[in-house]
Short mmCIF file of C-alpha atoms in Angstrom, two decimals:
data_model
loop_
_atom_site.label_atom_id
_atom_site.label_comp_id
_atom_site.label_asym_id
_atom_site.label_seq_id
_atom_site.Cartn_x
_atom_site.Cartn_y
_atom_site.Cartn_z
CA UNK N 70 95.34 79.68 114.77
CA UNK N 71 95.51 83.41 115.43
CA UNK N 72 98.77 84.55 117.21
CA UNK N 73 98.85 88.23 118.47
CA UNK N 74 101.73 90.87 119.66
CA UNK N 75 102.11 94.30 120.34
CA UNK N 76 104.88 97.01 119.61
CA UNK N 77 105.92 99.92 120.43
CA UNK N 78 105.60 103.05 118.18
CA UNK N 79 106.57 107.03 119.15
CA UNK N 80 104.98 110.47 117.83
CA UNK N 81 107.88 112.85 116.16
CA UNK N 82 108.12 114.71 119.32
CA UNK N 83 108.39 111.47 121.61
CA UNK N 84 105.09 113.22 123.73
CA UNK N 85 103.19 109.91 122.68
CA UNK N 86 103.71 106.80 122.94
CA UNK N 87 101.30 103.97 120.80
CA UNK N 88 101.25 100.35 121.58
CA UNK N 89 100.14 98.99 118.25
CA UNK N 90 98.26 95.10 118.46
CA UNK N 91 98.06 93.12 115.29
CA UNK N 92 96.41 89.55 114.42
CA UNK N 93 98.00 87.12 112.13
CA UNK N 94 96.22 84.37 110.71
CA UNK N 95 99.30 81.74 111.05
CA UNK N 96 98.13 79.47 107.96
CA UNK N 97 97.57 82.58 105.57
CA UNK N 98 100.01 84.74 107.02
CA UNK N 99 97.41 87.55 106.50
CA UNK N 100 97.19 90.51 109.28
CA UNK N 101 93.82 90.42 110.18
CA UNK N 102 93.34 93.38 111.88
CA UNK N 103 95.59 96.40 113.90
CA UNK N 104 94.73 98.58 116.57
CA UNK N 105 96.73 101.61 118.29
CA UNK N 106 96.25 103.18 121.65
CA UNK N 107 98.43 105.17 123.99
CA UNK N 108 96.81 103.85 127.42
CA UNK N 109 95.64 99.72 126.42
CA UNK N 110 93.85 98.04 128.84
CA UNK N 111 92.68 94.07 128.89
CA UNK N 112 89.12 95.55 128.74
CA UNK N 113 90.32 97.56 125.04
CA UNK N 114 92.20 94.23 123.88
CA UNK N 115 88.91 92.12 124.52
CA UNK N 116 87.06 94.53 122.18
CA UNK N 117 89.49 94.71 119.32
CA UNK N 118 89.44 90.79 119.80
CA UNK N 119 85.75 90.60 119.26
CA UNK N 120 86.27 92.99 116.29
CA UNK N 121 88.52 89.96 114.78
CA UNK N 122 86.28 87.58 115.58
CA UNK N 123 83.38 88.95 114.43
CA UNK N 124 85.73 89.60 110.68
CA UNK N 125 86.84 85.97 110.80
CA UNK N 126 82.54 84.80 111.04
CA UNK N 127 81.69 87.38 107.88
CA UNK N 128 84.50 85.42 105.76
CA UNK N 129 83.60 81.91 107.34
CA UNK N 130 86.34 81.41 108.66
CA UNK N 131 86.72 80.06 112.73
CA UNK N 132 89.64 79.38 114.94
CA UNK N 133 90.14 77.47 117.96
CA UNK N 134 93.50 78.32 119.21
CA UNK N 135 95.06 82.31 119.87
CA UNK N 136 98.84 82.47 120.89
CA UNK N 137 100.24 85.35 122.45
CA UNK N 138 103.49 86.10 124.88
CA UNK N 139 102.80 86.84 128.62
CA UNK N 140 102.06 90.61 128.26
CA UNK N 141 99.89 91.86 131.09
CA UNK N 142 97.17 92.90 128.18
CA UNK N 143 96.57 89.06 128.05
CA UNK N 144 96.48 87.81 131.51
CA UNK N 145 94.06 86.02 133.10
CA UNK N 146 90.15 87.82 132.23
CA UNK N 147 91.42 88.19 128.90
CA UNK N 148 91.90 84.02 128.85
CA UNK N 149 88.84 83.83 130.40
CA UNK N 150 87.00 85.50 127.51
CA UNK N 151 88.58 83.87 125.10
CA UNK N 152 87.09 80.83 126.91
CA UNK N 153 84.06 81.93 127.28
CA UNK N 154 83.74 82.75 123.44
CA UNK N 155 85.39 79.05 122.61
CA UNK N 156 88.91 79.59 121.89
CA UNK N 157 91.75 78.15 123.55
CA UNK N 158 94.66 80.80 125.26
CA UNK N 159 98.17 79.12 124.37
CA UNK N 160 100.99 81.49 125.73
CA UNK N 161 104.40 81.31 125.30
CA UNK N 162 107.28 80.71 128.18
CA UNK N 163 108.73 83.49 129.76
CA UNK N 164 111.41 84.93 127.69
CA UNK N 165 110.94 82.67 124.44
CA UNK N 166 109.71 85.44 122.01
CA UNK N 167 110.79 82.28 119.34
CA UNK N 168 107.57 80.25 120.33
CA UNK N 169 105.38 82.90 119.03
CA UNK N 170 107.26 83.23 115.69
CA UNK N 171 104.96 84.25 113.47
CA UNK N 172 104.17 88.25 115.35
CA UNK N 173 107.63 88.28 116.33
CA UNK N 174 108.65 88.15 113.08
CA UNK N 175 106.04 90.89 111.99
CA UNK N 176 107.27 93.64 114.79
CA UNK N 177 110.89 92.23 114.59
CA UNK N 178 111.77 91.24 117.64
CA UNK N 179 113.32 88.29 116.32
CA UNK N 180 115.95 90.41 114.34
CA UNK N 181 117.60 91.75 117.32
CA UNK N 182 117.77 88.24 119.02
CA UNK N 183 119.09 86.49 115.93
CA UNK N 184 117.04 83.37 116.66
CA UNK N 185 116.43 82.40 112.93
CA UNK N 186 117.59 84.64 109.62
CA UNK N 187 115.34 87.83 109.48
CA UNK N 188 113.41 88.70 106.51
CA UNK N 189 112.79 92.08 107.06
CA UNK N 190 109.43 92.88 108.36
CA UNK N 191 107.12 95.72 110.01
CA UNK N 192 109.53 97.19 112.31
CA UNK N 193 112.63 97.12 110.37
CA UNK N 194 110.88 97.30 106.77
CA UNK N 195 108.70 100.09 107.87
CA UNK N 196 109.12 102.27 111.03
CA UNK N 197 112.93 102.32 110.81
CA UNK N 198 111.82 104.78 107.79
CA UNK N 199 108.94 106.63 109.29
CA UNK N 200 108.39 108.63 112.20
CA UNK N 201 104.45 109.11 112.90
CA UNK N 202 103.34 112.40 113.55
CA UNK N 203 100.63 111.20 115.73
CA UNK N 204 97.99 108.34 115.90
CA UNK N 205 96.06 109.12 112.77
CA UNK N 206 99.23 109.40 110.73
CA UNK N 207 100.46 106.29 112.13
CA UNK N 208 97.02 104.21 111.66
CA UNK N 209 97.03 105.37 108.30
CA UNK N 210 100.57 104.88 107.06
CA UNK N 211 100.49 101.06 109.61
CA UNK N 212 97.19 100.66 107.19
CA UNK N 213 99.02 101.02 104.05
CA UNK N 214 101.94 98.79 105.26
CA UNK N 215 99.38 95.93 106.12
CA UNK N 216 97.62 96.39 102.90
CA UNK N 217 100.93 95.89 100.92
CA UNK N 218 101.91 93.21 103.06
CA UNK N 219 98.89 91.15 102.92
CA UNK N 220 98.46 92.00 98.97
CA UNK N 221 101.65 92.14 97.13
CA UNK N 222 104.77 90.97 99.43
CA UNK N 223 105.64 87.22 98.71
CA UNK N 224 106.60 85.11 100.98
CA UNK N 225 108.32 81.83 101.02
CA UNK N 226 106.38 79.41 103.17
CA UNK N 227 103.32 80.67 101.00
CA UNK N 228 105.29 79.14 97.90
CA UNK N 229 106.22 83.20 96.77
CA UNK N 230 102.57 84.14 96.72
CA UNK N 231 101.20 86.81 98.91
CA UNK N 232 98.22 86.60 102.08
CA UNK N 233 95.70 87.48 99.70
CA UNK N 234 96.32 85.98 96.06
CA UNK N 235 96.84 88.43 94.04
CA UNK N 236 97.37 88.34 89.89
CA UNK N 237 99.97 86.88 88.62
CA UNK N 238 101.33 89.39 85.22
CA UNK N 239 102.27 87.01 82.74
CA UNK N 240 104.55 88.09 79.99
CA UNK N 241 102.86 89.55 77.19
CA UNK N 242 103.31 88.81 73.40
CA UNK N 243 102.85 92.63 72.64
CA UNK N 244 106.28 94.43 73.22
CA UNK N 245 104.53 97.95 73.28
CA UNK N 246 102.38 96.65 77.03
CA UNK N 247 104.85 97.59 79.43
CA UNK N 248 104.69 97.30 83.10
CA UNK N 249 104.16 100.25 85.77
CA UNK N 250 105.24 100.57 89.04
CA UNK N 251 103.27 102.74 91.91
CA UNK N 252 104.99 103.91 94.79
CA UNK N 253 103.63 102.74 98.28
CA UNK N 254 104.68 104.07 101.59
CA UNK N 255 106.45 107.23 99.52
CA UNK N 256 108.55 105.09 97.54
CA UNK N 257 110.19 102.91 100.39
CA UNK N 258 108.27 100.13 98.28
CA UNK N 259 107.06 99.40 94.62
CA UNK N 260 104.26 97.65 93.25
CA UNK N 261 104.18 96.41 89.58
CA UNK N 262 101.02 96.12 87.38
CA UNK N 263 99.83 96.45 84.00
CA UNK N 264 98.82 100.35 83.05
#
């Protein structure tokens, strides 16, 4: 199942406004893919959808279901394409952000609710600290974020491995191999790895 949501991001001087969409794989917990535009339209969300689609084939991997709240982006032609292509539209109630857990966890919304305890995630682990100069710097800092999620933060339900499996460091006989961290997102994070 892929569940989708949107959120809210503004440029420094508040002139712009970007509605970011993501799509999580729920099993993997992986981001599949983002997208930012100031103006999105049902006709723009079909295309990125067909983008994720068309990513999901290449790896060999298919889905049947896609879960999303009741934004007007996914109303009723965008439920008919995803019929049309074979996937079934499940949307949540009206004001239950909780049934679509998984991307409300990603943009936060959940941590202003308090519906279950929040392990800090895009919104508050990331744009509380960064304020995009404009749509490139935005795609490209949101595509470092998503890259460090999806490759080195653990998570719990995925038995404190990350989306994509990454190396585990084993300790090393040989006192003089030390490990080195690398800044990501300017420092707000750190990776570890061998030098």
């Amino acid at each position: 199942m892929i569940v989708s949501d949107t959120f809210t991001s503004y440029s420094e001087n508040f002139k712009e406004i970007f509605r970011v969409v993501f799509f999580l794989h729920v099993e993997t917990r992986q981001i599949l893919h983002f997208d930012i535009h100031t103006n999105p339209t049902t006709n723009w969300m079909k295309k990125v959808l067909k983008l994720v689609v068309r990513k999901q084939k290449q790896t060999g991997k298919k889905f049947h279901y896609f879960l999303s709240d009741n934004d007007s982006l996914f109303g009723k032609r965008f439920t008919k394409y995803l019929e049309k292509i074979g996937i079934k539209h499940k949307k949540t109630s009206f004001h239950s952000p909780w049934q679509n857990c998984y991307a409300e966890r990603i943009n936060s919304m959940l941590h202003s609710l308090r519906v279950v305890q929040q392990i800090k995630t895009c919104r508050n682990e990331f744009l509380d600290f960064f304020i995009p100069l404009n749509k490139y710097h935005l795609e490209k800092k949101l595509d470092e974020f998503i890259h460090f999620y999806n490759n080195h933060r653990t998570h719990l339900a995925l038995n404190k491995d990350s989306p994509v499996t990454s190396p585990v460091l084993t300790s090393s006989k040989d006192k003089s191999v030390k490990l080195v961290s690398a800044p990501v997102l300017g420092g707000l994070y750190y990776i570890f790895c061998d030098p």
